[in-house]
Short mmCIF file of C-alpha atoms in Angstrom, two decimals:
data_model
loop_
_atom_site.label_atom_id
_atom_site.label_comp_id
_atom_site.label_asym_id
_atom_site.label_seq_id
_atom_site.Cartn_x
_atom_site.Cartn_y
_atom_site.Cartn_z
CA MET J 29 -32.40 -13.79 224.13
CA ARG J 30 -34.77 -16.52 225.25
CA GLU J 31 -33.25 -19.83 226.24
CA SER J 32 -34.32 -22.97 224.42
CA ILE J 33 -36.49 -25.40 226.36
CA SER J 34 -33.98 -28.15 225.63
CA PRO J 35 -30.37 -27.45 226.65
CA VAL J 36 -29.14 -29.57 223.72
CA SER J 37 -31.39 -28.00 221.08
CA ARG J 38 -29.69 -25.77 218.52
CA ALA J 39 -32.83 -25.07 216.51
CA LEU J 40 -33.65 -21.43 215.95
CA THR J 41 -37.00 -20.06 217.01
CA LEU J 42 -39.25 -18.47 214.40
CA GLU J 43 -38.45 -15.11 215.97
CA GLN J 44 -34.71 -15.74 215.59
CA ILE J 45 -35.18 -16.83 211.97
CA GLY J 46 -37.10 -13.62 211.27
CA THR J 47 -34.34 -11.57 212.87
CA LEU J 48 -31.65 -13.33 210.79
CA LEU J 49 -33.57 -12.91 207.56
CA GLY J 50 -34.07 -9.23 208.39
CA LEU J 51 -30.30 -8.78 208.66
CA ILE J 52 -29.67 -10.17 205.16
CA PRO J 53 -30.16 -7.59 202.39
CA ASP J 54 -33.26 -8.19 200.27
CA GLY J 55 -32.41 -10.36 197.28
CA VAL J 56 -31.10 -13.76 196.36
CA TYR J 57 -29.10 -14.43 199.52
CA ARG J 58 -32.11 -13.77 201.74
CA ARG J 59 -34.18 -16.10 199.51
CA TYR J 60 -31.41 -18.72 199.64
CA PHE J 61 -31.16 -18.60 203.42
CA ALA J 62 -34.98 -18.70 203.72
CA ALA J 63 -35.03 -21.85 201.56
CA LEU J 64 -32.46 -23.47 203.85
CA VAL J 65 -34.06 -22.63 207.18
CA TYR J 66 -37.69 -23.19 206.20
CA THR J 67 -37.14 -26.54 204.43
CA GLY J 68 -34.09 -28.20 205.95
CA MET J 69 -32.57 -28.70 202.49
CA SER J 70 -28.82 -28.92 202.24
CA ALA J 71 -26.98 -26.01 200.63
CA GLY J 72 -26.32 -28.12 197.53
CA GLU J 73 -30.00 -29.04 197.21
CA ALA J 74 -31.09 -25.40 197.48
CA THR J 75 -28.45 -24.38 194.93
CA ALA J 76 -29.71 -27.03 192.47
CA LEU J 77 -33.39 -26.02 192.67
CA ARG J 78 -34.90 -25.13 189.32
CA VAL J 79 -37.99 -23.00 188.81
CA GLY J 80 -39.86 -26.08 187.56
CA ASP J 81 -39.16 -27.88 190.86
CA ILE J 82 -41.66 -25.57 192.59
CA ASP J 83 -45.32 -26.49 192.15
CA PHE J 84 -47.02 -23.33 193.37
CA GLY J 85 -50.49 -24.77 192.74
CA ARG J 86 -49.96 -27.80 194.98
CA GLY J 87 -47.58 -26.01 197.36
CA VAL J 88 -44.76 -28.52 196.86
CA ILE J 89 -41.00 -28.28 196.34
CA ARG J 90 -39.49 -31.26 194.50
CA VAL J 91 -35.92 -31.98 195.66
CA ASN J 92 -34.21 -34.33 193.21
CA ARG J 93 -30.66 -33.09 192.71
CA SER J 94 -27.76 -31.37 194.40
CA LEU J 95 -24.95 -29.18 193.08
CA ARG J 96 -21.46 -29.07 194.51
CA PRO J 97 -18.19 -27.46 193.40
CA GLY J 98 -15.93 -29.86 191.50
CA MET J 99 -12.15 -30.16 191.63
CA ARG J 100 -11.64 -27.52 188.90
CA GLY J 101 -14.31 -25.07 190.05
CA GLU J 102 -17.01 -26.55 187.84
CA LEU J 103 -20.43 -27.45 189.22
CA VAL J 104 -21.19 -31.14 189.60
CA GLU J 105 -24.83 -32.22 189.62
CA GLN J 106 -25.59 -35.31 191.67
CA MET J 107 -28.40 -37.01 193.54
CA PRO J 108 -29.25 -35.68 197.01
CA LYS J 109 -27.33 -37.28 199.91
CA SER J 110 -30.32 -39.53 200.58
CA HIS J 111 -30.00 -40.86 196.98
CA LYS J 112 -33.73 -40.34 196.43
CA SER J 113 -36.06 -37.54 195.45
CA ARG J 114 -38.51 -36.09 197.93
CA ASP J 115 -41.26 -33.51 198.11
CA LEU J 116 -41.23 -30.74 200.69
CA PRO J 117 -44.09 -28.42 201.56
CA LEU J 118 -43.91 -24.88 200.21
CA ILE J 119 -44.98 -23.22 203.45
CA ASP J 120 -46.70 -19.84 203.40
CA THR J 121 -43.67 -18.15 204.97
CA LEU J 122 -41.39 -19.36 202.17
CA ARG J 123 -43.83 -18.80 199.29
CA PRO J 124 -43.08 -15.07 198.71
CA PHE J 125 -39.34 -15.80 198.53
CA ALA J 126 -39.90 -18.60 195.97
CA GLU J 127 -42.33 -16.48 193.93
CA ALA J 128 -39.84 -13.60 193.79
CA ALA J 129 -37.07 -15.96 192.65
CA ALA J 130 -39.22 -17.62 189.98
CA ARG J 131 -40.78 -14.43 188.56
CA GLY J 132 -40.09 -14.18 184.82
CA GLU J 133 -37.88 -17.29 184.68
CA GLN J 134 -38.25 -20.45 182.58
CA GLY J 135 -38.90 -23.80 184.28
CA SER J 136 -35.39 -25.08 183.55
CA ALA J 137 -33.65 -22.01 185.05
CA LEU J 138 -31.93 -22.30 188.40
CA LEU J 139 -34.15 -20.74 191.05
CA LEU J 140 -31.47 -19.05 193.15
CA THR J 141 -28.95 -17.26 190.96
CA VAL J 142 -26.62 -14.38 191.68
CA PRO J 143 -25.92 -11.66 189.10
CA MET J 144 -22.41 -12.00 187.63
CA ALA J 145 -21.59 -15.20 189.59
CA GLY J 146 -24.47 -17.41 188.45
CA VAL J 147 -25.38 -19.87 191.20
CA CYS J 148 -25.33 -19.35 194.94
CA LEU J 149 -22.19 -21.05 196.16
CA THR J 150 -22.65 -23.85 198.62
CA ILE J 151 -20.81 -22.59 201.67
CA PRO J 152 -20.95 -24.09 205.14
CA MET J 153 -23.23 -22.16 207.49
CA ARG J 154 -23.55 -22.55 211.23
CA ALA J 155 -26.03 -20.79 213.45
#
């Protein structure tokens, strides 16, 4: 494995990201992880994305909410940690993942859902 130029950098290279995505079975979890690594969104922000938050024409992802597990297992919707909405670019590498997730869904539907469980759970991930 190639060493990073900076000894303190923990960022993955594009090659490493491709390798990681290739190890995740095709489906919602690969799309979820792609959303995290290609945008820098928090897990809660990615979980809260709705189909209507993606503007495919302009190539923009609107981040304006976050979901987190509540005390009784319910999902709590809140503002992002920054307490403000922001737009992120829908980069070409992420576009096919977003298109696959949005296909056939209504604008109000959550973008990244798991059969039987509903939403992707926000779990801590470390690379």
